[in-house]
Amino acid sequence: MIAEEATFARLMAAAQKGDKTAYNVLLSETGMWLERYFRRRVPPHQLEDLVQDVLLALHAKRGTYDPARPFLPWLAAIARYRWVDHLRKVYKHESDMLEDDHAFEDSHEDVVEARVSLERLFVHLPKKQAEAIELVKIEGHSILEAAEKTGQSESSVKVNIHRGLKKLAALIERAE
Amino acid sequence: MMIAGLTDGLEPVRAFNPRDGFAMLGLASLAVVAIVHLTKGLWFDGLGGTATPFFWLANGLILVLGLAAAATIIHMASPWVGNRHETPVWASAMVGVLPITVLISALSHNSGVVDLTDEHALGCVTASIASAFGVGGALVLWLRRGAPVSPNLAGWFTGIAAGALGTVYYGVACPTDTMAHLGIWHIVPIIISAMVGRLVVPSLIRW
């Protein structure tokens, strides 16, 4: 079972003071939380790399956490930032099926987790932009395949990806 | 494996505190005002009471805009889902009333404000932008220490904050206190600074 908000916040505050035991637990728990967070929005073989990327970012930017505020919205902002960055970089032609895992929604997620989820970002995108990003950047289809599946032209798919990623980047803190 | 490595390398860090950002901004502001005083000399007569009411109104509104944008930038260093960064937008709209007022007055037949330019206009714009670099530099340093997740927005706001505060810091040395001068030529540096901020700052603060 993954730790809850209060536990995360306590561990992080201790880690900022140099408590290595607390930090070790925090990173392990955060790693599990992130796996669940990204699972439906990242192909399985990229999941571990992205989680490690966020853990490294957490380590580098741990001083920016304000102990007076909840931990998960801070972590989610960093996770979303690294995820959008990841989407920008990723371009693969192989098609990997995402895990059909609904653990995130089925678990006893609390209000905070629901508010910071990646789904909250996608609901703010126009349908065509969300489709293009999901097919090409997440599921790994080519531009041509995405164009055939959505009925858009190839140039429209490219434009929608570009505009969609720009919008996602602008929504990182706002979409809740 | 990676977790063990990160844990071994853990050092205590100073937790995010907005007061550190405001202190950095305060020091940069003092330095800019000191340079303005040494190079141009503060307008003590005006500050002492001879300035027009519009001098206080314009500089006061621009100061509020600068502080609102700077405070937003300081908080943007600590990311958080749920943060709202709308204050500088509304504050910009508020200050936008100044040039609109001047233009309406200029177009009015009953107004004394007709000539929108004056001999000090270009000098004021240049000096205000130069002052903005001091404030902007401090804000960029602060953001680089933090973890801003909206670099483009941070770029706009850094430019607005630097431009507005830089204009006010130079403005206390500017003896031209007409409505046309303040409403146009003390706003132009903010617009230029905002555009420069949007173009330059994001690449400096991405992480």
Short mmCIF file of C-alpha atoms in Angstrom, two decimals:
data_model
loop_
_atom_site.label_atom_id
_atom_site.label_comp_id
_atom_site.label_asym_id
_atom_site.label_seq_id
_atom_site.Cartn_x
_atom_site.Cartn_y
_atom_site.Cartn_z
CA MET A 1 0.00 0.00 0.00
CA ILE A 2 1.34 3.40 -0.98
CA ALA A 3 1.79 6.06 1.67
CA GLU A 4 -0.73 8.82 2.14
CA GLU A 5 -0.34 12.57 1.84
CA ALA A 6 0.49 13.22 5.48
CA THR A 7 3.16 10.51 5.48
CA PHE A 8 4.70 11.82 2.27
CA ALA A 9 4.79 15.36 3.66
CA ARG A 10 6.39 14.22 6.92
CA LEU A 11 9.02 12.13 5.12
CA MET A 12 9.87 14.99 2.74
CA ALA A 13 10.24 17.52 5.54
CA ALA A 14 12.58 15.10 7.31
CA ALA A 15 14.52 14.50 4.07
CA GLN A 16 15.07 18.24 3.64
CA LYS A 17 16.76 18.18 7.03
CA GLY A 18 19.07 15.36 5.89
CA ASP A 19 17.31 12.30 7.35
CA LYS A 20 18.55 9.51 5.06
CA THR A 21 16.24 6.83 6.42
CA ALA A 22 13.19 8.97 5.79
CA TYR A 23 14.51 9.86 2.35
CA ASN A 24 15.00 6.23 1.38
CA VAL A 25 11.42 5.41 2.34
CA LEU A 26 10.17 8.55 0.61
CA LEU A 27 11.89 7.70 -2.69
CA SER A 28 10.60 4.10 -2.63
CA GLU A 29 7.04 5.20 -1.90
CA THR A 30 7.25 8.03 -4.43
CA GLY A 31 8.51 5.60 -7.06
CA MET A 32 5.45 3.39 -6.52
CA TRP A 33 3.11 6.38 -6.55
CA LEU A 34 4.63 7.60 -9.82
CA GLU A 35 4.34 4.18 -11.47
CA ARG A 36 0.66 4.22 -10.74
CA TYR A 37 0.36 7.87 -11.76
CA PHE A 38 1.95 7.38 -15.18
CA ARG A 39 0.80 3.85 -15.96
CA ARG A 40 -2.04 4.68 -18.32
CA ARG A 41 -0.24 7.57 -19.98
CA VAL A 42 3.16 6.05 -20.74
CA PRO A 43 4.06 2.85 -22.66
CA PRO A 44 5.25 0.16 -20.20
CA HIS A 45 8.82 0.05 -21.45
CA GLN A 46 9.22 3.81 -20.89
CA LEU A 47 7.62 3.84 -17.47
CA GLU A 48 10.74 3.04 -15.45
CA ASP A 49 12.84 5.68 -17.25
CA LEU A 50 10.22 8.35 -16.64
CA VAL A 51 9.83 7.42 -12.98
CA GLN A 52 13.61 7.58 -12.51
CA ASP A 53 13.69 10.91 -14.31
CA VAL A 54 11.13 12.33 -11.88
CA LEU A 55 12.96 10.90 -8.87
CA LEU A 56 16.16 12.58 -10.07
CA ALA A 57 14.21 15.83 -10.50
CA LEU A 58 12.77 15.45 -7.01
CA HIS A 59 16.30 15.00 -5.66
CA ALA A 60 17.68 18.01 -7.54
CA LYS A 61 14.76 20.27 -6.65
CA ARG A 62 13.92 19.00 -3.16
CA GLY A 63 14.64 22.42 -1.71
CA THR A 64 11.69 23.90 -3.61
CA TYR A 65 9.16 21.95 -1.56
CA ASP A 66 7.43 24.14 0.99
CA PRO A 67 6.86 22.00 4.13
CA ALA A 68 3.87 24.15 4.99
CA ARG A 69 1.95 22.81 1.98
CA PRO A 70 0.82 19.31 0.93
CA PHE A 71 3.41 17.14 -0.81
CA LEU A 72 1.47 15.43 -3.62
CA PRO A 73 0.46 18.59 -5.55
CA TRP A 74 4.15 19.57 -5.53
CA LEU A 75 5.22 16.12 -6.73
CA ALA A 76 2.46 16.05 -9.35
CA ALA A 77 3.57 19.41 -10.78
CA ILE A 78 7.10 18.07 -11.21
CA ALA A 79 5.79 14.77 -12.61
CA ARG A 80 3.57 16.57 -15.14
CA TYR A 81 6.46 18.82 -16.18
CA ARG A 82 8.77 15.87 -16.79
CA TRP A 83 5.96 13.95 -18.52
CA VAL A 84 5.21 16.77 -20.99
CA ASP A 85 8.95 17.02 -21.61
CA HIS A 86 9.02 13.27 -22.17
CA LEU A 87 6.13 13.48 -24.66
CA ARG A 88 8.01 16.13 -26.58
CA LYS A 89 11.06 13.90 -26.89
CA VAL A 90 9.37 10.61 -27.52
CA TYR A 91 8.64 9.70 -31.05
CA LYS A 92 8.44 6.03 -31.76
CA HIS A 93 6.91 4.08 -34.57
CA GLU A 94 6.37 0.83 -32.78
CA SER A 95 2.94 0.39 -31.31
CA ASP A 96 2.90 -0.77 -27.73
CA MET A 97 -0.33 -1.50 -26.01
CA LEU A 98 -0.70 0.33 -22.76
CA GLU A 99 -1.41 -1.78 -19.76
CA ASP A 100 -5.08 -2.17 -19.21
CA ASP A 101 -4.68 -1.26 -15.63
CA HIS A 102 -7.17 0.85 -13.81
CA ALA A 103 -5.44 0.68 -10.49
CA PHE A 104 -5.29 4.44 -10.23
CA GLU A 105 -9.01 4.89 -10.48
CA ASP A 106 -9.99 1.72 -8.70
CA SER A 107 -7.82 2.23 -5.67
CA HIS A 108 -8.98 4.32 -2.77
CA GLU A 109 -7.48 7.45 -4.26
CA ASP A 110 -8.18 10.47 -2.23
CA VAL A 111 -9.35 13.86 -3.39
CA VAL A 112 -5.83 15.22 -3.73
CA GLU A 113 -4.72 12.39 -6.04
CA ALA A 114 -7.76 12.80 -8.25
CA ARG A 115 -7.20 16.53 -8.56
CA VAL A 116 -3.57 16.21 -9.63
CA SER A 117 -4.00 13.31 -12.10
CA LEU A 118 -2.83 13.44 -15.70
CA GLU A 119 -6.42 12.92 -16.87
CA ARG A 120 -7.18 16.40 -15.57
CA LEU A 121 -4.76 17.77 -18.15
CA PHE A 122 -6.30 15.92 -21.08
CA VAL A 123 -9.84 17.07 -20.42
CA HIS A 124 -8.71 20.62 -21.20
CA LEU A 125 -7.48 19.69 -24.69
CA PRO A 126 -9.68 19.82 -27.80
CA LYS A 127 -10.57 16.28 -28.89
CA LYS A 128 -8.41 16.31 -32.02
CA GLN A 129 -5.33 17.43 -30.11
CA ALA A 130 -5.84 14.84 -27.38
CA GLU A 131 -6.35 12.10 -29.99
CA ALA A 132 -3.22 13.02 -31.92
CA ILE A 133 -1.06 13.11 -28.78
CA GLU A 134 -2.45 9.84 -27.44
CA LEU A 135 -1.97 7.98 -30.72
CA VAL A 136 1.49 9.26 -31.65
CA LYS A 137 3.20 10.27 -28.43
CA ILE A 138 1.70 7.74 -26.02
CA GLU A 139 0.66 4.71 -28.03
CA GLY A 140 3.53 5.11 -30.48
CA HIS A 141 1.73 5.15 -33.81
CA SER A 142 3.27 6.92 -36.78
CA ILE A 143 1.87 10.21 -38.06
CA LEU A 144 0.46 8.36 -41.07
CA GLU A 145 -1.26 5.76 -38.89
CA ALA A 146 -2.68 8.45 -36.64
CA ALA A 147 -3.96 10.34 -39.67
CA GLU A 148 -5.71 7.22 -40.97
CA LYS A 149 -7.25 6.41 -37.60
CA THR A 150 -8.54 9.90 -36.91
CA GLY A 151 -9.42 11.01 -40.41
CA GLN A 152 -7.15 14.03 -40.07
CA SER A 153 -4.49 14.94 -42.62
CA GLU A 154 -0.87 14.23 -41.67
CA SER A 155 -0.09 17.92 -41.37
CA SER A 156 -3.15 18.38 -39.14
CA VAL A 157 -1.92 15.60 -36.86
CA LYS A 158 1.47 17.31 -36.57
CA VAL A 159 -0.12 20.70 -35.89
CA ASN A 160 -2.47 19.21 -33.32
CA ILE A 161 0.41 17.50 -31.53
CA HIS A 162 2.41 20.71 -31.47
CA ARG A 163 -0.52 22.80 -30.22
CA GLY A 164 -1.64 20.15 -27.77
CA LEU A 165 1.79 19.82 -26.16
CA LYS A 166 2.03 23.59 -25.89
CA LYS A 167 -1.31 23.68 -24.15
CA LEU A 168 -0.41 20.80 -21.82
CA ALA A 169 2.74 22.65 -20.81
CA ALA A 170 0.67 25.72 -19.96
CA LEU A 171 -1.79 23.67 -17.89
CA ILE A 172 0.70 21.92 -15.59
CA GLU A 173 -0.22 23.83 -12.44
CA ARG A 174 -3.67 25.05 -13.45
CA ALA A 175 -5.49 21.83 -14.38
CA GLU A 176 -6.93 20.25 -11.27
CA MET B 1 20.11 1.02 -6.98
CA MET B 2 19.39 4.60 -7.99
CA ILE B 3 17.43 5.20 -4.80
CA ALA B 4 20.36 3.97 -2.72
CA GLY B 5 22.66 6.33 -4.61
CA LEU B 6 20.40 9.32 -4.08
CA THR B 7 19.96 8.46 -0.41
CA ASP B 8 23.72 8.22 0.13
CA GLY B 9 24.20 11.60 -1.48
CA LEU B 10 21.52 13.32 0.59
CA GLU B 11 22.53 16.64 2.14
CA PRO B 12 20.27 18.91 4.19
CA VAL B 13 18.73 21.68 2.10
CA ARG B 14 17.05 24.95 2.98
CA ALA B 15 13.34 24.50 2.42
CA PHE B 16 11.58 26.86 0.05
CA ASN B 17 10.66 30.11 1.71
CA PRO B 18 9.23 33.04 -0.28
CA ARG B 19 10.92 35.45 2.14
CA ASP B 20 14.30 34.50 0.64
CA GLY B 21 12.99 35.54 -2.77
CA PHE B 22 11.65 38.84 -1.47
CA ALA B 23 14.99 39.50 0.27
CA MET B 24 16.83 38.89 -3.01
CA LEU B 25 14.43 41.20 -4.82
CA GLY B 26 14.83 43.85 -2.10
CA LEU B 27 18.62 43.80 -2.37
CA ALA B 28 18.48 44.07 -6.16
CA SER B 29 16.01 46.95 -5.84
CA LEU B 30 18.25 48.83 -3.41
CA ALA B 31 21.20 48.35 -5.73
CA VAL B 32 19.26 49.69 -8.73
CA VAL B 33 17.95 52.73 -6.83
CA ALA B 34 21.48 53.44 -5.56
CA ILE B 35 22.86 53.31 -9.12
CA VAL B 36 20.04 55.57 -10.35
CA HIS B 37 20.82 58.04 -7.56
CA LEU B 38 24.55 58.02 -8.31
CA THR B 39 24.15 58.42 -12.06
CA LYS B 40 21.11 60.65 -12.36
CA GLY B 41 20.18 61.82 -8.87
CA LEU B 42 16.79 61.23 -7.31
CA TRP B 43 14.20 63.94 -7.85
CA PHE B 44 14.02 65.08 -4.25
CA ASP B 45 11.96 68.19 -5.02
CA GLY B 46 9.26 66.10 -6.66
CA LEU B 47 9.39 63.46 -3.97
CA GLY B 48 9.19 66.24 -1.42
CA GLY B 49 5.84 67.47 -2.72
CA THR B 50 6.20 69.42 -5.98
CA ALA B 51 5.33 66.47 -8.23
CA THR B 52 1.89 66.40 -9.83
CA PRO B 53 -0.74 63.99 -8.49
CA PHE B 54 -0.41 62.04 -11.72
CA PHE B 55 3.26 61.34 -10.85
CA TRP B 56 2.15 59.55 -7.69
CA LEU B 57 -0.77 57.84 -9.38
CA ALA B 58 1.25 56.51 -12.30
CA ASN B 59 4.25 55.42 -10.27
CA GLY B 60 2.01 53.92 -7.61
CA LEU B 61 0.08 51.80 -10.11
CA ILE B 62 3.25 50.70 -11.88
CA LEU B 63 4.80 49.80 -8.53
CA VAL B 64 1.79 47.65 -7.63
CA LEU B 65 2.05 45.90 -10.99
CA GLY B 66 5.76 45.27 -10.46
CA LEU B 67 5.25 43.89 -6.95
CA ALA B 68 2.35 41.69 -8.06
CA ALA B 69 4.36 40.18 -10.91
CA ALA B 70 7.47 39.79 -8.76
CA ALA B 71 5.51 38.06 -5.98
CA THR B 72 4.05 35.67 -8.54
CA ILE B 73 7.51 34.88 -9.89
CA ILE B 74 8.81 34.24 -6.38
CA HIS B 75 6.02 31.72 -5.78
CA MET B 76 6.46 30.11 -9.21
CA ALA B 77 9.83 28.77 -8.04
CA SER B 78 7.90 26.21 -5.98
CA PRO B 79 5.55 24.31 -8.34
CA TRP B 80 2.17 23.16 -7.14
CA VAL B 81 -0.86 21.78 -8.93
CA GLY B 82 -3.56 24.27 -8.04
CA ASN B 83 -1.39 27.39 -8.24
CA ARG B 84 -3.03 30.30 -10.00
CA HIS B 85 -0.93 32.98 -11.62
CA GLU B 86 -3.55 35.49 -12.64
CA THR B 87 -2.66 38.48 -10.46
CA PRO B 88 -0.13 40.02 -12.90
CA VAL B 89 -2.67 39.76 -15.71
CA TRP B 90 -5.24 41.82 -13.81
CA ALA B 91 -2.57 44.22 -12.57
CA SER B 92 -1.40 44.72 -16.17
CA ALA B 93 -4.95 45.50 -17.21
CA MET B 94 -5.12 48.01 -14.38
CA VAL B 95 -1.95 49.80 -15.52
CA GLY B 96 -3.19 49.65 -19.10
CA VAL B 97 -5.74 52.27 -18.07
CA LEU B 98 -2.92 54.86 -17.96
CA PRO B 99 -1.99 54.96 -21.68
CA ILE B 100 -5.67 54.63 -22.60
CA THR B 101 -6.43 57.68 -20.46
CA VAL B 102 -3.65 59.61 -22.16
CA LEU B 103 -4.81 58.63 -25.64
CA ILE B 104 -8.42 59.54 -24.89
CA SER B 105 -7.26 62.88 -23.52
CA ALA B 106 -5.05 63.45 -26.55
CA LEU B 107 -7.96 62.86 -28.86
CA SER B 108 -10.21 65.15 -26.88
CA HIS B 109 -10.54 68.68 -28.24
CA ASN B 110 -10.89 70.10 -24.76
CA SER B 111 -7.71 68.56 -23.47
CA GLY B 112 -4.38 70.25 -23.08
CA VAL B 113 -2.62 66.97 -23.80
CA VAL B 114 -1.91 66.91 -27.50
CA ASP B 115 1.78 66.28 -27.98
CA LEU B 116 2.57 62.75 -26.83
CA THR B 117 6.31 63.04 -27.28
CA ASP B 118 8.87 65.04 -25.37
CA GLU B 119 12.62 65.42 -25.34
CA HIS B 120 13.08 63.08 -22.38
CA ALA B 121 10.98 60.21 -23.78
CA LEU B 122 13.73 58.13 -25.35
CA GLY B 123 16.09 58.68 -22.43
CA CYS B 124 13.42 57.56 -19.98
CA VAL B 125 12.66 54.41 -21.95
CA THR B 126 16.34 53.50 -22.24
CA ALA B 127 17.15 54.18 -18.59
CA SER B 128 14.07 52.30 -17.38
CA ILE B 129 15.01 49.24 -19.43
CA ALA B 130 18.56 49.41 -18.10
CA SER B 131 17.13 49.49 -14.55
CA ALA B 132 14.92 46.52 -15.43
CA PHE B 133 17.97 44.37 -16.08
CA GLY B 134 19.00 44.61 -12.44
CA VAL B 135 15.60 43.48 -11.16
CA GLY B 136 15.16 40.89 -13.91
CA GLY B 137 18.57 39.39 -13.21
CA ALA B 138 17.65 38.78 -9.56
CA LEU B 139 14.33 37.17 -10.52
CA VAL B 140 15.99 34.90 -13.08
CA LEU B 141 18.55 33.83 -10.48
CA TRP B 142 15.72 33.02 -8.09
CA LEU B 143 13.84 30.99 -10.71
CA ARG B 144 17.00 29.08 -11.63
CA ARG B 145 17.31 28.02 -7.99
CA GLY B 146 13.69 26.87 -8.05
CA ALA B 147 11.63 24.52 -10.18
CA PRO B 148 9.34 26.62 -12.39
CA VAL B 149 7.08 24.42 -14.50
CA SER B 150 5.60 27.16 -16.69
CA PRO B 151 8.71 28.73 -18.25
CA ASN B 152 6.86 30.75 -20.89
CA LEU B 153 4.51 32.33 -18.39
CA ALA B 154 7.43 32.91 -16.03
CA GLY B 155 9.18 34.67 -18.90
CA TRP B 156 6.29 37.08 -19.42
CA PHE B 157 5.93 37.80 -15.71
CA THR B 158 9.66 38.26 -15.16
CA GLY B 159 9.69 40.80 -17.97
CA ILE B 160 6.65 42.60 -16.59
CA ALA B 161 8.03 42.66 -13.03
CA ALA B 162 11.46 43.81 -14.13
CA GLY B 163 10.06 46.41 -16.50
CA ALA B 164 7.58 47.82 -14.00
CA LEU B 165 9.96 47.94 -11.05
CA GLY B 166 12.83 49.20 -13.21
CA THR B 167 10.57 51.99 -14.49
CA VAL B 168 9.52 53.00 -10.98
CA TYR B 169 13.12 52.95 -9.72
CA TYR B 170 14.20 55.18 -12.56
CA GLY B 171 10.93 57.10 -12.35
CA VAL B 172 11.83 58.59 -8.95
CA ALA B 173 14.68 60.38 -10.73
CA CYS B 174 12.56 61.55 -13.67
CA PRO B 175 11.32 65.13 -13.24
CA THR B 176 8.94 65.00 -16.21
CA ASP B 177 5.64 64.42 -14.49
CA THR B 178 3.10 65.18 -17.20
CA MET B 179 0.27 62.79 -17.90
CA ALA B 180 1.43 62.19 -21.47
CA HIS B 181 5.00 61.39 -20.45
CA LEU B 182 4.13 59.09 -17.58
CA GLY B 183 1.17 57.42 -19.28
CA ILE B 184 3.07 56.57 -22.44
CA TRP B 185 6.83 56.66 -21.91
CA HIS B 186 6.79 54.96 -18.53
CA ILE B 187 4.63 52.18 -19.97
CA VAL B 188 6.63 51.49 -23.11
CA PRO B 189 9.61 50.05 -21.13
CA ILE B 190 7.27 47.56 -19.42
CA ILE B 191 5.94 46.34 -22.77
CA ILE B 192 9.45 46.00 -24.22
CA SER B 193 10.71 44.28 -21.08
CA ALA B 194 7.77 41.83 -21.12
CA MET B 195 8.55 40.84 -24.70
CA VAL B 196 12.25 40.47 -23.95
CA GLY B 197 11.37 38.36 -20.91
CA ARG B 198 9.16 36.06 -22.95
CA LEU B 199 11.89 35.58 -25.55
CA VAL B 200 14.92 35.25 -23.31
CA VAL B 201 13.91 33.99 -19.86
CA PRO B 202 12.38 30.54 -20.68
CA SER B 203 15.64 29.17 -22.04
CA LEU B 204 17.46 30.42 -18.93
CA ILE B 205 15.16 28.73 -16.42
CA ARG B 206 14.27 25.38 -18.06
CA TRP B 207 15.47 22.43 -16.03
#
